[in-house]
Amino acid sequence: MSASTQTDQQTAEQLKAMELTQRDDQCGTGRFVYWAGVLFALAHIYFNTLGTLSELWVSAIHFSGFALICALMVPLSKKHGGARWTIAIDVVIGLVALGTTAYLILFEDALYARGVHFDTTDWIVAIVAILVALEMTRRTTGWFIPSLIVFSLTYVFWWGQYVEGMFNFPGLSLETVLYRSYFSSEGMFGSIARISWTYVFMFILFGAFLVKSGAGDFIIELSRCAAGRMVGGPGFVAVLGSGLMGSVSGSSVANTVSTGVITIPLMQKAGFPARFAAGVEAAASTGGQLMPPVMGAGAFIMASYTQIPYVEIIAIAALPALLYFLSVGFYVRVEARRSHAHAVEMHTRPVKEVLKEGWHCLLPLVVLVGLLIYGFTPTYAAGISIISVVLASWISPNKMGLRDILDALAQGSKNMATTAMLLVAVGLVVNVVAMTGIGNTFSLMVTDWAGGSLFITLVLVALASLVLGMGLPVTAAYIVLATLSAPALYSLMAERELIELIVNGNLPETARAIFMLVDPNSLTALAAPMSEAQAIALVDQIPSDFKGQLLDQAIDADKLAMILLAAHMIIFWLSQDSNVTPPVCLTAFAAAAIARTPPMMTGFTAWKIAKGLYIVPLLFAYTGFIGGSVEEVISVFIFGILGLYAFVGFMEGHLEGPLNIALRLFSGVCAAGLLYPHGHLTYDLIAAAAFIALFIYSRRLAPAEAV
């Protein structure tokens, strides 16, 4: 066996080790999972189109079915996954999960007939169901989430009453906690579970059909054609391919594995350092969850939290996502100039030929976006788009037959298993937050720590997202963080808008009446513009109980909705940082396995390249990038592009050529001028002109042999 073959096998083994431990598809359990996946996918299509069952029942069926699939896919023991005793235990756990759902459906009326007083069987079923959820989550995501759930539930009925201070909770009975956790539509089967079996499942299934139809290969080939012949082209292929693939899969690790096996070796061949190549792929793949129309599961949860239509969210998210991918592309360009990367012959075909063969892969995305814009629900649009994938394949050489359709149905269910268990289980934590009111307490605590500073609040949220990301998957981290800190962010951002209205003397009459109740003399001050310090002092006089009403009266409802969306978008973006931030950064580790570079150092490189994850949310907080006028959004976008490029020059000390200390600092000043929300177009234009001049001058500093 050659050394190259051995190395390839080692890489494959490293990537396999990062995946869930799954049983062989060809064994008996594997075949059962295949057909169970097919049937379960068809059942979900029925639930989302023609079904009339109650949402509670469907959520329970969703849980138990995926618990069965998950139990058979991911064995109890990694070491003894094929042993009969392990399989027997897994089968029993799966059947028990089905039994708990059957009990809920059959005996729900009996429970209410007893006045919601538990009998012995109710106690057993509720406890067992929660234990199954904990075990399935442990298998798929590790110990952190089950520990968090146990910590949360015991706080409600046991140790919360012993906590001193603001987190003291008198406690609820264990019977009440179990009822609200399992038998009601608030815990495991609450809004998060409904999002799981509706939006998330349908879009994951849509992605599985797209991949099966050959869309993944088409995306990679198209990216190679579009950027492959440029200097540093393989790096741009990684950025472009990961962005397009992210619009289909919404999974950063899946992006890394599918595109990285092609782009990382090509980047190395072009002359990029191996660690940089892996970092680019990890950073670009992380952006996959930011790219519409799928955006992972986060966009659907965001739509539920904010009550803003999904199609509006993905429309607003498009330019920020593009800004992020451009920021990664700037690192590629700078490194290509510094490393003297050269063009690589990638045996690409003409773009026309690739489009001629694969244009049909774009049709389902067009159908999806068209239906969403027309006003259809996301689940209906996803269902029709799945059908369009099959129909579109019939006008191509690779027609999807019955077997391909069955494979896509089964793969969609397999892909959903981990996410389903995660979302159902996290619903328990969300329910605890709702039961105890700890979300409001946490928001008040964050606001107190930050001293009313929006920037410090953003820093605290970023740190919290990083800590949570060490143990929680991105989606779970977003759910927990949004539940706890979104109210604080929203309040501070809305108050900032209120203060601006007061400073400019534009406060509506209805809002002035609230100030009059607190201080009759304030009406005189509000009649004319005032300083920001005076406005802040005036707002601080309003009791917290009245601030919500004041914001509703002072700020337009649509504007408040956009502020709420901006708060959630900030948290959603910051929650992605765990993909590329050491010590836990699975996306970077997957890229490192392909590039054969040290995982932790690769993580730091990816973290540096993915700085857009921190900078773009600042634009959400301090500008009208989310929900502003068309002119404001375009202005922020254009100056943001230049600002991010200037920031890369400052970080790397290089643009078209090397920058000395003075020029590097000058690039940083340009970046600050372009990104800082001062609100003066003249300053932006001056900073833009200065950076463009620096960029042009840096070309003169490039070595003569640079390409």
XYZ file of C-alpha atoms in Angstrom, residues 251-666:
416
model
C -24.893 22.467 7.832
C -21.359 23.769 8.339
C -19.711 20.387 8.940
C -21.499 18.877 5.928
C -20.292 21.839 3.867
C -16.722 21.326 5.016
C -16.643 17.625 4.226
C -18.432 17.878 0.870
C -16.558 20.873 -0.551
C -13.338 20.686 1.461
C -12.183 17.370 0.020
C -11.988 19.195 -3.335
C -11.033 22.757 -2.440
C -8.443 22.214 0.310
C -6.063 20.059 -1.811
C -6.525 22.513 -4.690
C -5.656 25.472 -2.455
C -2.539 23.678 -1.266
C -1.599 22.898 -4.850
C -2.015 26.574 -5.757
C 0.493 27.571 -3.087
C -1.703 28.437 -0.116
C -0.388 27.261 3.283
C -2.209 24.114 4.369
C -3.478 25.609 7.610
C -4.806 28.664 5.799
C -6.558 26.455 3.235
C -8.301 24.522 6.012
C -9.177 27.754 7.825
C -10.763 29.251 4.709
C -12.881 26.159 4.149
C -13.999 26.098 7.791
C -14.833 29.807 7.830
C -16.649 29.656 4.491
C -18.591 26.551 5.503
C -19.637 28.236 8.737
C -21.255 30.897 6.592
C -23.461 28.204 5.084
C -25.880 28.557 7.999
C -26.099 32.283 7.307
C -26.942 31.876 3.627
C -30.614 31.892 2.570
C -32.868 30.159 1.801
C -32.259 27.370 4.355
C -29.958 28.900 7.046
C -30.087 25.719 9.125
C -32.903 25.459 11.626
C -32.201 28.885 13.093
C -34.196 30.947 10.589
C -37.373 28.964 11.281
C -36.969 29.375 15.032
C -36.273 33.063 14.494
C -39.509 33.374 12.528
C -41.382 31.747 15.420
C -39.798 33.984 18.056
C -40.243 37.256 16.154
C -43.500 36.442 14.302
C -41.877 37.864 11.169
C -42.559 35.868 7.974
C -39.802 33.465 7.019
C -39.570 34.867 3.491
C -38.954 38.348 4.924
C -36.209 37.028 7.187
C -34.307 35.316 4.369
C -34.681 38.390 2.156
C -33.172 40.587 4.876
C -30.445 38.012 5.636
C -29.153 37.846 2.045
C -26.936 40.965 1.968
C -25.382 40.351 5.419
C -24.555 36.778 4.347
C -22.966 38.088 1.158
C -20.965 40.563 3.232
C -19.639 37.706 5.363
C -18.548 35.656 2.363
C -16.864 38.702 0.843
C -14.923 39.174 4.080
C -13.626 35.592 3.803
C -12.830 36.207 0.135
C -10.716 39.231 1.084
C -8.521 36.995 3.235
C -8.147 34.668 0.253
C -7.131 37.552 -2.015
C -4.610 38.932 0.482
C -3.073 35.513 1.155
C -2.928 34.779 -2.582
C -0.864 37.944 -3.093
C 1.344 37.264 -0.082
C 1.933 33.565 -0.844
C 2.310 34.212 -4.586
C -0.401 31.653 -5.181
C -0.692 30.680 -8.808
C -3.524 29.552 -11.012
C -4.171 25.815 -11.006
C -5.423 23.847 -13.954
C -8.527 22.152 -12.557
C -9.763 20.616 -15.809
C -12.837 22.786 -15.640
C -15.360 22.738 -18.428
C -16.832 25.875 -19.984
C -19.505 27.519 -17.851
C -22.033 27.179 -20.665
C -21.503 23.426 -20.761
C -21.878 23.066 -16.987
C -25.026 25.191 -16.979
C -26.427 23.277 -19.935
C -26.087 19.994 -18.065
C -27.063 21.196 -14.588
C -29.376 24.175 -15.014
C -32.281 22.017 -13.946
C -30.740 21.900 -10.421
C -31.538 25.600 -10.069
C -35.222 25.169 -10.898
C -36.270 23.839 -7.442
C -34.604 26.829 -5.747
C -36.438 29.162 -8.130
C -39.705 27.358 -7.340
C -39.027 27.582 -3.595
C -38.223 31.293 -3.581
C -41.074 32.038 -5.988
C -43.650 30.271 -3.814
C -42.369 31.998 -0.678
C -42.557 35.419 -2.334
C -46.033 34.628 -3.661
C -47.200 34.044 -0.089
C -47.304 30.278 0.400
C -46.238 28.881 3.767
C -42.641 27.592 4.020
C -43.802 24.006 4.577
C -46.071 24.063 1.527
C -43.349 25.727 -0.549
C -40.826 23.097 0.556
C -43.255 20.269 -0.293
C -43.895 21.594 -3.814
C -40.158 22.224 -4.241
C -39.427 18.583 -3.368
C -41.761 17.519 -6.154
C -40.055 20.024 -8.472
C -36.670 18.392 -7.748
C -37.962 15.083 -9.088
C -39.672 16.681 -12.097
C -36.601 18.792 -12.907
C -34.390 15.704 -12.860
C -36.540 14.164 -15.575
C -35.349 16.784 -18.057
C -31.730 15.863 -17.328
C -29.631 12.793 -18.173
C -29.769 11.691 -14.506
C -33.470 11.067 -13.990
C -34.563 10.284 -10.439
C -36.293 6.930 -10.370
C -38.278 5.254 -7.626
C -35.133 4.005 -5.894
C -33.591 7.491 -5.914
C -36.765 8.941 -4.414
C -36.791 6.288 -1.679
C -33.094 6.940 -0.991
C -33.770 10.674 -0.651
C -36.697 10.057 1.716
C -34.595 7.740 3.877
C -31.589 10.071 3.867
C -33.762 13.028 4.815
C -35.016 11.153 7.881
C -31.488 10.092 8.827
C -30.228 13.665 8.464
C -33.096 14.867 10.642
C -32.607 12.394 13.495
C -29.996 14.391 15.397
C -31.757 17.721 14.880
C -35.137 16.303 15.909
C -33.804 14.883 19.176
C -31.943 18.119 19.867
C -34.917 20.411 19.277
C -37.382 18.275 21.226
C -34.993 18.064 24.185
C -34.106 21.769 24.150
C -37.841 22.453 24.401
C -37.551 21.306 28.016
C -35.049 24.073 28.764
C -37.173 26.678 26.984
C -40.175 25.543 29.053
C -38.212 25.979 32.282
C -37.334 29.533 31.247
C -41.035 30.217 30.608
C -42.196 28.585 33.859
C -39.751 30.395 36.106
C -39.463 33.766 34.382
C -35.705 33.372 34.560
C -35.386 34.860 31.070
C -36.520 38.262 32.324
C -34.259 37.916 35.334
C -31.278 37.091 33.131
C -32.055 40.023 30.832
C -32.197 42.415 33.798
C -28.917 40.988 35.079
C -27.196 41.432 31.698
C -28.500 44.986 31.449
C -27.268 45.693 34.974
C -23.816 44.252 34.281
C -23.579 46.248 31.073
C -24.627 49.441 32.833
C -27.083 50.173 30.033
C -24.320 49.974 27.411
C -25.372 48.255 24.196
C -21.766 47.513 23.234
C -20.942 45.829 26.548
C -24.179 43.849 26.235
C -23.039 42.634 22.805
C -19.687 41.596 24.296
C -21.443 39.684 27.088
C -23.736 37.937 24.586
C -20.720 37.034 22.422
C -18.912 35.545 25.427
C -22.030 33.641 26.474
C -22.454 32.252 22.964
C -18.855 31.082 22.955
C -19.224 29.342 26.321
C -22.528 27.729 25.338
C -21.069 26.736 21.974
C -18.445 24.621 23.712
C -21.170 22.213 24.767
C -24.186 22.992 22.597
C -24.668 22.677 18.852
C -25.186 25.970 17.047
C -28.995 25.694 16.887
C -29.330 24.855 20.575
C -26.953 27.652 21.526
C -29.069 30.106 19.552
C -32.327 28.899 21.161
C -30.993 29.117 24.705
C -29.237 32.444 24.174
C -32.179 34.001 22.342
C -34.561 32.919 25.098
C -32.351 34.456 27.772
C -30.743 37.529 26.233
C -32.869 38.658 23.252
C -35.196 40.717 25.514
C -32.215 42.654 26.921
C -30.748 43.324 23.484
C -34.122 44.325 22.083
C -34.799 46.683 24.973
C -31.445 48.458 24.667
C -31.688 48.779 20.884
C -35.251 50.076 21.092
C -34.264 52.581 23.791
C -31.441 53.762 21.525
C -34.019 54.453 18.808
C -36.226 56.235 21.365
C -33.343 58.453 22.491
C -32.629 59.377 18.876
C -36.257 60.452 18.437
C -36.055 62.600 21.562
C -32.742 64.180 20.536
C -34.212 65.161 17.164
C -37.451 66.403 18.720
C -39.547 63.832 16.827
C -41.236 62.075 19.756
C -44.962 61.447 19.049
C -47.555 63.194 21.208
C -48.887 59.898 22.620
C -45.417 59.035 23.931
C -44.987 62.502 25.491
C -48.060 61.831 27.622
C -46.207 59.007 29.394
C -43.344 61.370 30.236
C -45.877 63.840 31.610
C -47.159 61.214 34.050
C -43.657 60.837 35.457
C -42.518 64.463 35.258
C -44.955 67.188 34.099
C -42.026 69.536 33.504
C -40.601 67.162 30.854
C -43.091 68.370 28.242
C -41.262 71.658 27.924
C -37.956 69.885 27.340
C -39.501 67.467 24.830
C -40.895 70.310 22.732
C -37.434 71.001 21.259
C -34.298 69.020 20.323
C -31.907 68.251 23.191
C -28.525 66.664 23.795
C -28.114 62.908 23.948
C -27.124 63.077 27.629
C -30.321 64.967 28.442
C -32.402 62.443 26.484
C -30.795 59.512 28.299
C -31.432 61.162 31.665
C -35.056 61.717 30.705
C -35.573 58.086 29.637
C -33.920 56.839 32.823
C -36.697 58.529 34.818
C -39.311 56.234 33.276
C -40.051 53.194 35.496
C -39.281 49.854 33.855
C -42.969 48.902 34.024
C -43.832 51.790 31.713
C -40.922 51.470 29.271
C -42.573 48.798 27.162
C -45.669 50.936 26.725
C -43.500 53.974 25.987
C -41.619 52.140 23.241
C -44.883 50.971 21.678
C -46.208 54.533 21.634
C -43.007 56.188 20.432
C -41.750 53.798 17.771
C -43.586 52.466 14.755
C -44.656 48.805 15.077
C -42.785 47.806 11.906
C -39.646 49.477 13.216
C -39.957 47.639 16.535
C -40.339 44.361 14.632
C -37.115 45.072 12.753
C -35.327 45.918 15.988
C -36.485 42.595 17.438
C -35.294 40.805 14.295
C -31.936 42.595 14.519
C -31.549 41.432 18.133
C -32.235 37.826 17.136
C -30.033 38.079 14.057
C -27.153 39.297 16.244
C -27.552 36.293 18.534
C -27.926 33.931 15.577
C -24.700 35.189 14.001
C -22.750 35.136 17.255
C -23.932 31.591 17.976
C -22.092 30.430 14.836
C -18.704 31.254 16.348
C -18.430 27.903 18.107
C -17.889 26.323 14.667
C -14.536 28.062 14.303
C -13.505 29.101 17.815
C -11.182 26.869 19.855
C -11.238 24.806 21.937
C -14.413 23.254 20.459
C -14.705 23.941 16.720
C -15.898 20.861 14.841
C -15.980 22.595 11.464
C -12.330 23.609 11.784
C -11.430 20.123 13.046
C -13.068 18.551 9.991
C -11.103 20.881 7.704
C -7.905 20.095 9.623
C -8.456 16.375 9.067
C -8.615 16.964 5.313
C -5.613 19.331 5.255
C -3.667 17.198 7.751
C -2.882 20.205 9.919
C -2.970 20.601 13.732
C -6.654 20.898 14.668
C -6.280 23.577 17.347
C -4.018 25.834 15.270
C -6.372 25.377 12.328
C -9.181 26.486 14.622
C -7.347 29.715 15.458
C -6.756 30.382 11.758
C -10.429 29.800 10.968
C -11.402 32.050 13.893
C -9.275 34.866 12.457
C -10.706 34.481 8.947
C -14.291 34.370 10.269
C -14.060 37.783 11.962
C -17.128 38.858 9.974
C -19.168 36.872 12.505
C -18.369 39.586 15.054
C -18.183 42.711 12.879
C -21.408 42.325 10.882
C -23.565 41.961 14.050
C -22.218 45.357 15.148
C -23.731 46.764 11.959
C -27.032 45.107 12.901
C -26.936 46.830 16.290
C -25.823 50.316 15.343
C -27.061 50.889 11.792
C -30.188 50.309 9.734
C -28.684 47.279 7.996
C -31.674 45.306 9.303
C -34.961 46.925 8.367
C -33.612 50.298 7.256
C -34.536 52.107 4.062
C -33.211 50.754 0.770
C -30.723 53.619 0.555
C -29.503 53.000 4.110
C -29.111 49.245 3.618
C -27.180 49.686 0.358
C -24.995 52.372 1.910
C -24.122 50.182 4.902
C -23.456 47.259 2.559
C -21.112 49.150 0.213
C -19.126 50.894 2.939
C -19.148 47.639 4.907
C -17.414 45.881 2.001
C -14.633 48.468 1.945
C -14.452 48.520 5.739
C -14.031 44.768 5.991
C -11.344 44.804 3.301
C -9.519 47.565 5.196
C -9.873 45.505 8.390
C -8.300 42.483 6.671
C -5.426 44.698 5.538
C -4.948 45.839 9.127
C -5.077 42.285 10.492
C -2.760 40.802 7.883
C -0.406 43.725 7.242
C -0.857 43.111 3.548
C -3.127 44.175 0.682
C -1.809 43.951 -2.867
C 1.614 44.254 -1.310
C 3.083 44.278 2.210
C 2.174 47.144 4.543
C 4.591 48.620 7.041
C 3.454 49.494 10.564
C 2.302 52.989 9.616
C 0.320 51.821 6.563
C -1.115 48.930 8.541
C -2.396 51.320 11.209
C -3.704 53.597 8.470
